[in-house]
mmCIF file of C-alpha atoms and ligand atoms in Angstrom:
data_model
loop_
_atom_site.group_PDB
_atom_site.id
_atom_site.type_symbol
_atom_site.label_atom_id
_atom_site.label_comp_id
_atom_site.label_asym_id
_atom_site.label_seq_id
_atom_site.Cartn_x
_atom_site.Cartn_y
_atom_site.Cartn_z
ATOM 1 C CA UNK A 1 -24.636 25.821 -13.884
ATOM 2 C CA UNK A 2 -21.471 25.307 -15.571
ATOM 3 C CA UNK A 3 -19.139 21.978 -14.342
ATOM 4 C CA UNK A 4 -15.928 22.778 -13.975
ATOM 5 C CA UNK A 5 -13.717 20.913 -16.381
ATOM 6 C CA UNK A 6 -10.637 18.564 -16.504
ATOM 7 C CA UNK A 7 -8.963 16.129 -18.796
ATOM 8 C CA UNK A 8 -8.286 13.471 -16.280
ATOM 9 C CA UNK A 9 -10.273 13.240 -13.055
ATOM 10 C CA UNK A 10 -8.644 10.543 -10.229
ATOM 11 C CA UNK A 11 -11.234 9.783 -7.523
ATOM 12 C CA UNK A 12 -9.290 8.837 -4.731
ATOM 13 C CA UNK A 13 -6.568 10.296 -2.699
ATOM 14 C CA UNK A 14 -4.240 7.646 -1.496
ATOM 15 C CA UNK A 15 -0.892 6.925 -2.083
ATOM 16 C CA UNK A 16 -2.246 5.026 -5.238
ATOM 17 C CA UNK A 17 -4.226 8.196 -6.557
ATOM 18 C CA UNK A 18 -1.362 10.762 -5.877
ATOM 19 C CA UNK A 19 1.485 9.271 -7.023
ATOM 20 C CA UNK A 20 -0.915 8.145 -10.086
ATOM 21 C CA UNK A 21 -1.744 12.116 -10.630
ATOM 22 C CA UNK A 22 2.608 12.765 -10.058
ATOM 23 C CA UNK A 23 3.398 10.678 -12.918
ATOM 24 C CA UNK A 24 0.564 12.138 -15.034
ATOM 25 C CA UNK A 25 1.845 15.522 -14.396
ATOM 26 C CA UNK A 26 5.022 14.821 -15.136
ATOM 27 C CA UNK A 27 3.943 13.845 -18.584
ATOM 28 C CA UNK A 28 1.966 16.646 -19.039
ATOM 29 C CA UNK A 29 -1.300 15.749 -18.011
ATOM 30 C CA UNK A 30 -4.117 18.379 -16.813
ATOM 31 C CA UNK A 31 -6.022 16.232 -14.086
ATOM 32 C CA UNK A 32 -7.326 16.910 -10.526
ATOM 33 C CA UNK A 33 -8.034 14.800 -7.824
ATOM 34 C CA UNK A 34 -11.052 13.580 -6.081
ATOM 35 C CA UNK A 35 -10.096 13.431 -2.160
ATOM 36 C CA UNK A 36 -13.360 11.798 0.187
ATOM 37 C CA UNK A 37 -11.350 12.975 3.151
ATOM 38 C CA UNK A 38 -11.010 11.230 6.585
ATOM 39 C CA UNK A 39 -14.595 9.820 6.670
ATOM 40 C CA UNK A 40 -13.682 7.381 3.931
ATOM 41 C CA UNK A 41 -10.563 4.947 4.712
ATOM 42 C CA UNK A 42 -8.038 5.379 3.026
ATOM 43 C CA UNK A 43 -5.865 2.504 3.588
ATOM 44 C CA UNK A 44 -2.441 4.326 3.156
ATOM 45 C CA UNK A 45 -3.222 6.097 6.604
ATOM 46 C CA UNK A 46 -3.307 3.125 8.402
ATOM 47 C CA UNK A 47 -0.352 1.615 6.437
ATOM 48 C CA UNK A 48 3.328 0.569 8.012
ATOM 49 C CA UNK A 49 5.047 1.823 4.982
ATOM 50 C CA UNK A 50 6.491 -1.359 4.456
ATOM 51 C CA UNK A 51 7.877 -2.651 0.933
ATOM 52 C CA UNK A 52 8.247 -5.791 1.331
ATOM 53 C CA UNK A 53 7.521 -8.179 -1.871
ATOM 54 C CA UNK A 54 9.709 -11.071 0.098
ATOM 55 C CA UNK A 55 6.746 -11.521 2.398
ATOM 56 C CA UNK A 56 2.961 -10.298 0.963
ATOM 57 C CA UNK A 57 2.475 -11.348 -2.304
ATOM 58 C CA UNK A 58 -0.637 -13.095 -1.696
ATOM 59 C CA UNK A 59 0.435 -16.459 -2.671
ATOM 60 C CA UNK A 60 -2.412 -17.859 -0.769
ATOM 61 C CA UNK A 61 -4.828 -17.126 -2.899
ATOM 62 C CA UNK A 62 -4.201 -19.023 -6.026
ATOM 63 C CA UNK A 63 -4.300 -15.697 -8.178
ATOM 64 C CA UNK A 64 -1.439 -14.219 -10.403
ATOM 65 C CA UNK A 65 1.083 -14.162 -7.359
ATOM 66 C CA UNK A 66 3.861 -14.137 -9.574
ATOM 67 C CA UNK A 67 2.816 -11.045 -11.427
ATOM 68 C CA UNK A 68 2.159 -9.461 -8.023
ATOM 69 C CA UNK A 69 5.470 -10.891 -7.133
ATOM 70 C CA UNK A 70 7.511 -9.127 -9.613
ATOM 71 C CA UNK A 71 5.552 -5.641 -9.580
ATOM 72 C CA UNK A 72 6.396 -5.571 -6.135
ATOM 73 C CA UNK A 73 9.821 -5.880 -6.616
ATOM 74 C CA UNK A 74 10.150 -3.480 -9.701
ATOM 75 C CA UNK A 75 8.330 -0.805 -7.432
ATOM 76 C CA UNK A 76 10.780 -1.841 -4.262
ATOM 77 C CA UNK A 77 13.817 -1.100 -6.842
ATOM 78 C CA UNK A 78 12.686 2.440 -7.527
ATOM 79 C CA UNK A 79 11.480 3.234 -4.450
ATOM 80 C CA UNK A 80 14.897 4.788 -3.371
ATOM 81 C CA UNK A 81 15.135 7.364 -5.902
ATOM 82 C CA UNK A 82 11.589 8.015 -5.807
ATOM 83 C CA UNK A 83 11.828 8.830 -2.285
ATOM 84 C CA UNK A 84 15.104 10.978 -3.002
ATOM 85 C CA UNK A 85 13.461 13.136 -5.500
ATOM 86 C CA UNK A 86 10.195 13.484 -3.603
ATOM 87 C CA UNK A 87 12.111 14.980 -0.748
ATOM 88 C CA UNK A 88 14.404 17.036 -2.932
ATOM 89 C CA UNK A 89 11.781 18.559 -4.570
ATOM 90 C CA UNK A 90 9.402 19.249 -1.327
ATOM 91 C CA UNK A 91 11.676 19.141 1.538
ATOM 92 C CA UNK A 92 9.117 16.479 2.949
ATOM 93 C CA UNK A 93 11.592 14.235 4.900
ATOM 94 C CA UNK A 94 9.262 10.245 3.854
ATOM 95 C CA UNK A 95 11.674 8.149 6.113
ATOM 96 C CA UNK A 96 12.864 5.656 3.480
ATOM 97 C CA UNK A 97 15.130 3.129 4.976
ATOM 98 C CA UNK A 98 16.974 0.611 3.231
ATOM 99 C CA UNK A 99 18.334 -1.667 6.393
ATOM 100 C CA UNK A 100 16.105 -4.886 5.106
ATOM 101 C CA UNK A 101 13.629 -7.103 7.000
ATOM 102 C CA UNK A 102 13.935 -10.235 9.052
ATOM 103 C CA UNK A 103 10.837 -12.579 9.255
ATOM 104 C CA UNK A 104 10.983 -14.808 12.274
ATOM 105 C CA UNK A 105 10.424 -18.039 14.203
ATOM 106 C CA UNK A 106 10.177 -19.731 17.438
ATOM 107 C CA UNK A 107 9.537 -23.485 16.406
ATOM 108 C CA UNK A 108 10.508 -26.157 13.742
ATOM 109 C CA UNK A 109 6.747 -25.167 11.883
ATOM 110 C CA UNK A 110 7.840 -21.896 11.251
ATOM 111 C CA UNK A 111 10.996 -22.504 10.563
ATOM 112 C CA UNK A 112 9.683 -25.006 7.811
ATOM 113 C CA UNK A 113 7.277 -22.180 6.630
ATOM 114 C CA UNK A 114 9.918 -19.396 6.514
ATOM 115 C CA UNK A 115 12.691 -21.643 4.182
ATOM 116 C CA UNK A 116 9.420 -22.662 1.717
ATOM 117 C CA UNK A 117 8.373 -18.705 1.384
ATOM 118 C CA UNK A 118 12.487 -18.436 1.061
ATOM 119 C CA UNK A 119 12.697 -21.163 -1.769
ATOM 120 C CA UNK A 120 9.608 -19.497 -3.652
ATOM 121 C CA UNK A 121 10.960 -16.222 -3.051
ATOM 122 C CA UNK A 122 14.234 -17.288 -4.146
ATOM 123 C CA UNK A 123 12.705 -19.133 -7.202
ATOM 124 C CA UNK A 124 10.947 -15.987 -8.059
ATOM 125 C CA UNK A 125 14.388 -13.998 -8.538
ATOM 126 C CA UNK A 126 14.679 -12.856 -5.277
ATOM 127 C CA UNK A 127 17.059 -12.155 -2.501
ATOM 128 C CA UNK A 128 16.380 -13.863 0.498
ATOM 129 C CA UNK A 129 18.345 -16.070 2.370
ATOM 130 C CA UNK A 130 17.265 -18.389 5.909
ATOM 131 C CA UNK A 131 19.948 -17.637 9.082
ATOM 132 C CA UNK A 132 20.138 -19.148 12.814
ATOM 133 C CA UNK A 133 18.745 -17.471 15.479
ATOM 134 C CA UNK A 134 22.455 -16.262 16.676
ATOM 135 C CA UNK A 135 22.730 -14.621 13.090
ATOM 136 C CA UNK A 136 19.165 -12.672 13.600
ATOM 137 C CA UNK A 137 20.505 -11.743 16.775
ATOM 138 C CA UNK A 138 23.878 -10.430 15.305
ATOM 139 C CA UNK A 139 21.468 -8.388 13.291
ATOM 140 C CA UNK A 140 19.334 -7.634 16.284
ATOM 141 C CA UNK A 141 20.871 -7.729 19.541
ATOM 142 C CA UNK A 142 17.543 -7.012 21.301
ATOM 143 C CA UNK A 143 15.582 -9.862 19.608
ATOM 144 C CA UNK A 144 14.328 -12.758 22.162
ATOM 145 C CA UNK A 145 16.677 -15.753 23.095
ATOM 146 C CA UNK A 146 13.587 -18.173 21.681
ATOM 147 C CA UNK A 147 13.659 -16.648 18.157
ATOM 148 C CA UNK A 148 14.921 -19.911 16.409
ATOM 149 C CA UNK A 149 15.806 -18.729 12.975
ATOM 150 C CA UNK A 150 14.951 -15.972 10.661
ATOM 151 C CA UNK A 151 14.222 -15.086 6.862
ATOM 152 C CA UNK A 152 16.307 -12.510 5.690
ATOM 153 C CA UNK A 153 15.230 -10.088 3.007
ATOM 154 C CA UNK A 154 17.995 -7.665 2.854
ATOM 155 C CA UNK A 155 16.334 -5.676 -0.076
ATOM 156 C CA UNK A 156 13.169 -5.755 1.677
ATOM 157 C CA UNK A 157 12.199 -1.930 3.360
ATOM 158 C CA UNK A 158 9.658 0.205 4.655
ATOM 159 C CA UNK A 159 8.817 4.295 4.329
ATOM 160 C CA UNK A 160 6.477 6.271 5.932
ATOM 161 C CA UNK A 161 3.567 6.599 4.520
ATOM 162 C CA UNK A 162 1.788 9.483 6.352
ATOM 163 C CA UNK A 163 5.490 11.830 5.185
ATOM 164 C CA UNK A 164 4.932 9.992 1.896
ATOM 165 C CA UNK A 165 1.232 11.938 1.508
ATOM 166 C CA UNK A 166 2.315 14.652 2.946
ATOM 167 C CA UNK A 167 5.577 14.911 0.201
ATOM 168 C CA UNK A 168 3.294 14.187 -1.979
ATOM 169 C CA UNK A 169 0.417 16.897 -1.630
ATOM 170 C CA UNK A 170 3.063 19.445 -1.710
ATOM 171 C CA UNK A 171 4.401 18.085 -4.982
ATOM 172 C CA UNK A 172 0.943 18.089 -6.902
ATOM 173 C CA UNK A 173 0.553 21.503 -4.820
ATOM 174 C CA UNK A 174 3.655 22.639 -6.424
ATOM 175 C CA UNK A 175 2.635 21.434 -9.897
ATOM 176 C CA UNK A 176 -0.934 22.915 -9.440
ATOM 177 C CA UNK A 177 -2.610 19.665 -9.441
ATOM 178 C CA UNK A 178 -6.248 20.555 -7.513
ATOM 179 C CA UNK A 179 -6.855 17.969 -4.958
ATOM 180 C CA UNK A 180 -10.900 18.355 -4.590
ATOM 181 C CA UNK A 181 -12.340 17.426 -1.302
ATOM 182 C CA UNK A 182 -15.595 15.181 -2.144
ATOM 183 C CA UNK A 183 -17.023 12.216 -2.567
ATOM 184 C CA UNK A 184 -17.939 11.198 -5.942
ATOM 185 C CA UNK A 185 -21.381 9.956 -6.183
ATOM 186 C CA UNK A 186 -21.103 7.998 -9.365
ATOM 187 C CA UNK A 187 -18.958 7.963 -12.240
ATOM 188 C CA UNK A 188 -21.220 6.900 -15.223
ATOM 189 C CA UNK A 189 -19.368 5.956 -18.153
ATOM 190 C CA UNK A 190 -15.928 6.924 -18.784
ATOM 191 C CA UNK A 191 -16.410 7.144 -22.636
ATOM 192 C CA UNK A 192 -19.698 8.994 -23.429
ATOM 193 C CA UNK A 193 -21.189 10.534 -19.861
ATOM 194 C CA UNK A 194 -18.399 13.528 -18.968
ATOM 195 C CA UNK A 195 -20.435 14.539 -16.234
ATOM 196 C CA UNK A 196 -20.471 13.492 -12.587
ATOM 197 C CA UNK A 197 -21.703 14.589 -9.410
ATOM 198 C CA UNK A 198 -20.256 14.920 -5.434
ATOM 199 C CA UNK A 199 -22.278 14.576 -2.546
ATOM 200 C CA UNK A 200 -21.894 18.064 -1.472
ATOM 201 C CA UNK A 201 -23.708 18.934 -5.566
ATOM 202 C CA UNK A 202 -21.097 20.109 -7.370
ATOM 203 C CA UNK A 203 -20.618 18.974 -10.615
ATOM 204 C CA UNK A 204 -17.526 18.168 -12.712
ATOM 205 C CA UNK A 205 -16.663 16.590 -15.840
ATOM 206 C CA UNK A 206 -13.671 14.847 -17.294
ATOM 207 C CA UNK A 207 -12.604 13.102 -20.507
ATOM 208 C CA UNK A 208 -10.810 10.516 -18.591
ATOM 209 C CA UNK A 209 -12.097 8.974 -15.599
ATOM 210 C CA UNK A 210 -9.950 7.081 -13.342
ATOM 211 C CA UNK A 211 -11.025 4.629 -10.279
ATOM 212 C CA UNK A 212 -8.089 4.772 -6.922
ATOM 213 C CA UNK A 213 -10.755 4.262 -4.401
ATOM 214 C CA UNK A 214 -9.452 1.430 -1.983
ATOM 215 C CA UNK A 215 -11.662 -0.443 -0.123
ATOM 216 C CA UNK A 216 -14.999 1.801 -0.670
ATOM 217 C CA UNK A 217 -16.766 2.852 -3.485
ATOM 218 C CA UNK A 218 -16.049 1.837 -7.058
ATOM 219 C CA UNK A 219 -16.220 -1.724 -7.157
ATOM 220 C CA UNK A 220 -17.316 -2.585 -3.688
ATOM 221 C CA UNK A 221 -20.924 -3.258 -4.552
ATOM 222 C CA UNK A 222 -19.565 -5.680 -7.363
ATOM 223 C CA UNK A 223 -17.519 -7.799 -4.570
ATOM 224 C CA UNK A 224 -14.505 -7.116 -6.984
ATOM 225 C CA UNK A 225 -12.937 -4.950 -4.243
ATOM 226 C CA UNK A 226 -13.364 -5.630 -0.262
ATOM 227 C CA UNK A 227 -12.328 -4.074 2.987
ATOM 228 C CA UNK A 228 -9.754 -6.090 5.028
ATOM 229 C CA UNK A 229 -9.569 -4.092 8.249
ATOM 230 C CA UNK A 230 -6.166 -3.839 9.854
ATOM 231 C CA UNK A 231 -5.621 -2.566 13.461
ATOM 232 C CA UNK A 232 -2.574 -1.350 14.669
ATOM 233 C CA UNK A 233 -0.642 0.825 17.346
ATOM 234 C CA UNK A 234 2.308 2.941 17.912
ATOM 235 C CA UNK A 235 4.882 3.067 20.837
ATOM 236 C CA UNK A 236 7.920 5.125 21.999
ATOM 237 C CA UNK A 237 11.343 3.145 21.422
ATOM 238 C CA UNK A 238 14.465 4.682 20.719
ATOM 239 C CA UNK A 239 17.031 2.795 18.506
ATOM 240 C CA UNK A 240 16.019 -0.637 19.921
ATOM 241 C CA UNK A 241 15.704 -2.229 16.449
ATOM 242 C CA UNK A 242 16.541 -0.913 13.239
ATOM 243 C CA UNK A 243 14.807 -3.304 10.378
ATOM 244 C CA UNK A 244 11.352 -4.382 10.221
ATOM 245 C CA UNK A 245 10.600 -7.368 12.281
ATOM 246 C CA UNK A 246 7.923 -9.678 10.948
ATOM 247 C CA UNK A 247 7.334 -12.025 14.369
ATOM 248 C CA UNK A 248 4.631 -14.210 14.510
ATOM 249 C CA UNK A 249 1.259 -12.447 15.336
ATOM 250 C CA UNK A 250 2.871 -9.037 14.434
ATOM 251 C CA UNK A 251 5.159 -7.366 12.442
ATOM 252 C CA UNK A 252 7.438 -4.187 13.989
ATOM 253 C CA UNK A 253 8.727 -1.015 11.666
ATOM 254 C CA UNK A 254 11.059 1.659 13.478
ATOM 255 C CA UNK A 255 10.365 4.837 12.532
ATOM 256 C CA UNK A 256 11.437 8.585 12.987
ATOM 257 C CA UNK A 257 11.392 10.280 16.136
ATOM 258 C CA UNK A 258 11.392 6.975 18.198
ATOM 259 C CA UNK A 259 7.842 5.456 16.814
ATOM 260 C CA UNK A 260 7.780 2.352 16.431
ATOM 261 C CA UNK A 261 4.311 1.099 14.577
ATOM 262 C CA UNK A 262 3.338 -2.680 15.313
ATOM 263 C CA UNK A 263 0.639 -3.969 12.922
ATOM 264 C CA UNK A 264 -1.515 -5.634 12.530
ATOM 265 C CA UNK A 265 -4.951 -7.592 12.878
ATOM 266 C CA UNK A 266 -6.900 -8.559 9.741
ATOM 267 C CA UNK A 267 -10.520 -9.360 9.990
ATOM 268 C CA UNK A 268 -12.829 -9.706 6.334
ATOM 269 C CA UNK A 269 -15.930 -7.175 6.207
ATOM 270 C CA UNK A 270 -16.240 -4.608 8.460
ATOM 271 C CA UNK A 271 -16.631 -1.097 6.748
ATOM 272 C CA UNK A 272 -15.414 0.066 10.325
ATOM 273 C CA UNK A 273 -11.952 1.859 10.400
ATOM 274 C CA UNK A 274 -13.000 3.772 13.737
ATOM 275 C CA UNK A 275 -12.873 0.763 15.823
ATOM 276 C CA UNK A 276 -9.860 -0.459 17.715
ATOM 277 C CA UNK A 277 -10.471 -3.310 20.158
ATOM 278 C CA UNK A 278 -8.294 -3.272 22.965
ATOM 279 C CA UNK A 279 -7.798 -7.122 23.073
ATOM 280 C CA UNK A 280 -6.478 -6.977 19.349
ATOM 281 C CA UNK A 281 -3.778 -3.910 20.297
ATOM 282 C CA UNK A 282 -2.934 -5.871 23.811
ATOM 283 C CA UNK A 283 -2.748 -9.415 21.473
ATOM 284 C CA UNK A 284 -0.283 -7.169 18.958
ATOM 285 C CA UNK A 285 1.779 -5.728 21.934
ATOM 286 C CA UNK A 286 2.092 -9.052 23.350
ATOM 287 C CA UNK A 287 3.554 -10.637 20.173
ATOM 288 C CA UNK A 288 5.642 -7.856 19.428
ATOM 289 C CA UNK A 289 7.400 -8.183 22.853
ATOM 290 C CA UNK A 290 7.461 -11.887 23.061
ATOM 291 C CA UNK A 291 9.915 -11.125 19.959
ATOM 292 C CA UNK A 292 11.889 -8.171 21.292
ATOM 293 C CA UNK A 293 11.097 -8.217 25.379
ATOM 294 C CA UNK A 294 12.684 -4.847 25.666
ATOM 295 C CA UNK A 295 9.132 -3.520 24.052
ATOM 296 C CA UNK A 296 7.656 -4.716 27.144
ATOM 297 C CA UNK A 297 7.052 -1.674 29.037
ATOM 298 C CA UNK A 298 6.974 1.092 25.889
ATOM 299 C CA UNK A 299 4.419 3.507 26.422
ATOM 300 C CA UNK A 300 1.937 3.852 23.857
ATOM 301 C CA UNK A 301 1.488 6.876 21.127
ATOM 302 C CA UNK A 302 -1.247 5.908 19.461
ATOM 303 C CA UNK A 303 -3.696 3.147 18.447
ATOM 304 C CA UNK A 304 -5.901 3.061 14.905
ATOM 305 C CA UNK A 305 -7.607 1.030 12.281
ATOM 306 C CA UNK A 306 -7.839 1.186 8.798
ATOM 307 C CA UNK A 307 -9.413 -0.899 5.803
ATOM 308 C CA UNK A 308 -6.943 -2.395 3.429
ATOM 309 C CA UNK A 309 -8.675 -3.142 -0.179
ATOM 310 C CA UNK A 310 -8.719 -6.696 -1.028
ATOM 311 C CA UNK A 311 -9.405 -8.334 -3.853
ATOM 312 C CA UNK A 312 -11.031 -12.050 -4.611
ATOM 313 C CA UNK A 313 -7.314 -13.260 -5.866
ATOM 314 C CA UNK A 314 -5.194 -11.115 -3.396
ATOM 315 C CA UNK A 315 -3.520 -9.272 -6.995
ATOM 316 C CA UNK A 316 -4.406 -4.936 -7.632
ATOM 317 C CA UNK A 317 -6.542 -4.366 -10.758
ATOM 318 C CA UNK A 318 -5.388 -2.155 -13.418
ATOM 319 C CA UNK A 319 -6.262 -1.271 -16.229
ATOM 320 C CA UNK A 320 -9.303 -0.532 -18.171
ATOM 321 C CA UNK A 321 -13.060 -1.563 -17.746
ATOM 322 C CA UNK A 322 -15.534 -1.676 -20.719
ATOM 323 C CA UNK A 323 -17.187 1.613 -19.797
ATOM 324 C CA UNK A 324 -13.819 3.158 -20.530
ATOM 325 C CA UNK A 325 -12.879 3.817 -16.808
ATOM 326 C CA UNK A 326 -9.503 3.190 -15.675
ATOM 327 C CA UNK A 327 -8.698 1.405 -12.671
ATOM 328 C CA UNK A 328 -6.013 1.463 -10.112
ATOM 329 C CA UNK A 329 -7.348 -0.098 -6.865
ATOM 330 C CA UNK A 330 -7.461 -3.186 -5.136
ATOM 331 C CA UNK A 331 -3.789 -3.311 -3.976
ATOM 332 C CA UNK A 332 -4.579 -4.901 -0.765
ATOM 333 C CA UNK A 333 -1.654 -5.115 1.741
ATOM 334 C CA UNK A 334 1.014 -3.769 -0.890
ATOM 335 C CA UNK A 335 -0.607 0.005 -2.079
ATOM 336 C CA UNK A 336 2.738 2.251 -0.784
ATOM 337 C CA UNK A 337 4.896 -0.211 -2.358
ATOM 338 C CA UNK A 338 2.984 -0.720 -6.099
ATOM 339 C CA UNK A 339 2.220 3.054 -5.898
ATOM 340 C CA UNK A 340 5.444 4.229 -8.168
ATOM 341 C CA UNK A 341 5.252 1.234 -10.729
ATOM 342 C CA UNK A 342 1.895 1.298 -10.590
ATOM 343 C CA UNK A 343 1.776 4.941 -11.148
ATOM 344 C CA UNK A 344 4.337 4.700 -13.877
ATOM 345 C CA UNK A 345 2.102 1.713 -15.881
ATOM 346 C CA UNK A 346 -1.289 3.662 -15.619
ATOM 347 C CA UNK A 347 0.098 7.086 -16.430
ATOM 348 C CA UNK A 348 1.645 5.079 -19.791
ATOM 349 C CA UNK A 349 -1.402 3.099 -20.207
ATOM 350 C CA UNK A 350 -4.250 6.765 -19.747
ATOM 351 C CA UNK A 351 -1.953 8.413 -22.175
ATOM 352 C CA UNK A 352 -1.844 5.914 -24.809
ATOM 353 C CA UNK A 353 1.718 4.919 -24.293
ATOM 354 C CA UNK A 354 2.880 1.262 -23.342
ATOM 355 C CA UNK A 355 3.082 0.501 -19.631
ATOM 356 C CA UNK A 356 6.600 -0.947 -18.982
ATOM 357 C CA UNK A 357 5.549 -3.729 -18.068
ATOM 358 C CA UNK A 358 2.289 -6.301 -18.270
ATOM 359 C CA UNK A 359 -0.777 -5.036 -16.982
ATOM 360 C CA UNK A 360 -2.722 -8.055 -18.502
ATOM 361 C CA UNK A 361 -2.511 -10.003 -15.259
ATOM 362 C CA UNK A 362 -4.265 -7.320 -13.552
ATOM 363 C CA UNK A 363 -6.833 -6.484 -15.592
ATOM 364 C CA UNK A 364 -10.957 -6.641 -14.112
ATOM 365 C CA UNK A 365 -11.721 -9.206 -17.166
ATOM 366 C CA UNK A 366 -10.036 -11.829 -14.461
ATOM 367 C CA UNK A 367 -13.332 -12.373 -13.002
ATOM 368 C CA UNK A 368 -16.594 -12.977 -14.534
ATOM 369 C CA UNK A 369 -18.491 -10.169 -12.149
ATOM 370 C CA UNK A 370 -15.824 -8.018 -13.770
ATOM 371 C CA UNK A 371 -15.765 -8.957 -17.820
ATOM 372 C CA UNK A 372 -19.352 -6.322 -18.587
ATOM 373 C CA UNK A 373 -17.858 -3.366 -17.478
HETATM 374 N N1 LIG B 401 1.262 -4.513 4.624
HETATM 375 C C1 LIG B 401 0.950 -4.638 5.984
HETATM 376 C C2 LIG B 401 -0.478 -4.850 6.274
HETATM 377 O O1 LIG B 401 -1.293 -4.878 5.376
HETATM 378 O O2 LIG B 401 -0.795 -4.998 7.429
#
């Protein structure tokens, strides 16, 4: 039996992998894409859409949060005119708004916590400023009398990421990218073993072998990458808020057609994105309308789960391993807003070119289970 050939094969088909296989098309590249379909997670279903390096840089975890930092906010500054051109060229309407984000509080703690992530932010080149509770409202009018003060991230924005896929299968339709529906058994090495194998038989084989599988697969069984399962729901409101609302215990995003999503719960470990536990949707609701009461009584549209892909230092690995594989996974809570730098950098870095900026933070020689291949 003969495999059917490519130069480049991406296994995985999130918003990582497919704007990853874009920007390789657009230089040229013959690829196709490896898609494991709706029985593996993909994390960008589940996703808010928002892009918001002010708030989820994963400072917490003592890894390169600066360099996570500052990808974020290169991707957040192209974001706009990728989301133009994606819709220009597919008439996929992705809901990019640009009308900022307030984070909020209720008590002196938070209030404390909120001008510290401001100061860092701030420090980090960003542009972020702390307002009263009157000036949130002024922003707001429907948020809660309580809400003491607010973080302000006026750059900060969201998309939506289910138009965003959709956009973007018609693009790599358009540019006759294949996106294959299977999983990928195992990859072997990227340099000398072509070959590989799906669980439905078929084989394939590829020059270049690149890694955008999320939370499962790839480096799962090495601990490198690890689901972080996220629940969230939907409700009908109409025009009640316009900017993303991060509240304690939940965070809001307005979309089209009067959805508004409310995310979202985050437990370690489960491989379980079918799973959503009423108390964690009622304990989401709850938060979300103890910040804007008019929420109170919004019916619901829809509930869900998905697995975000962590990593040991909250920061995305790119890069190269020493089998030759490339990797572009592990981007945690931030994949739809890395996915157009970290498109641009991998597509540069596959083809031999230099990535515009430093992948070196990134790279899987950060951890020892990671330095032999
Ligand atoms: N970025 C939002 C989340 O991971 O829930």
């Amino acid at each position: 039996m003969t495999a059917k050939g490519f130069d480049i094969a991406i296994i995985g088909g999130g918003v990582i992998g497919l704007t990853l296989a874009r920007a390789l098309c657009d230089r040229g590249a013959k690829l196709a894409v490896f898609d494991a379909g709706a029985d593996v997670p993909q994390a960008t279903r589940a996703a808010a859409g928002m892009l918001a390096p002010s708030f989820e840089y994963g400072e917490e975890f003592g890894g390169p949060a600066e360099a996570v930092y500052h990808l974020g906010a290169r991707s957040l500054a192209m974001w706009a005119d990728y989301a133009a051109a994606l819709e220009q060229e597919t008439g996929v309407f992705v809901d990019y708004r640009s009308d900022g984000a307030l984070g909020l509080s209720y008590r002196d703690e938070q209030t404390a916590a909120l001008a510290e992530q401001a100061a860092q932010v701030k420090r980090l080149g960003g542009d972020v400023e702390m307002i009263s509770g009157d000036e949130a409202r002024e922003l707001e009018p429907a948020l809660s009398a309580d809400i003491a003060a607010a973080l302000h991230a006026p750059k900060d924005t969201q998309v939506d990421p289910r138009r965003v896929m959709a956009a973007l299968k018609v693009s790599l339709n358009r540019r006759g990218v294949e996106i294959i529906q299977g999983r990928v058994l195992s990859l072997g090495d990227g340099e000398t073993i072509r070959q590989f194998v799906t669980a439905e038989g078929d084989i394939y084989e590829a020059n270049r072998k690149v890694l955008a599988t999320g939370a499962v697969g790839g480096l799962t069984s090495r601990g490198l990458v690890y689901p972080v399962k996220g629940e969230a729901t939907a409700i009908a409101s109409e025009s009640v808020i316009t900017r993303v609302l991060r509240a304690p215990g939940a965070y809001l995003c307005p979309k089209a057609e009067g959805r508004l999503v409310i995310g979202a719960t985050e437990e370690i470990g489960p491989f379980d994105h079918h799973s959503v536990s009423p108390a964690a949707v009622a304990g989401l609701r709850a938060n979300a309308a103890r910040a804007v009461p008019a929420l109170g009584m919004a019916a619901e549209l829809e509930r869900w789960a998905g697995l975000r892909p962590g990593t040991p230092d909250g920061a995305p690995i790119m890069g190269q391993d020493k089998n030759g594989r490339y990797l572009a996974l592990g981007h945690y809570r931030n994949g739809v807003l890395h996915a157009p730098a970290a498109a641009e950098a991998m597509a540069a870095l596959i083809l031999g070119e230099t990535p515009a900026f430093d992948l070196a933070p990134f790279s899987i020689s950060r951890f020892s289970s990671g330095r032999d291949g």
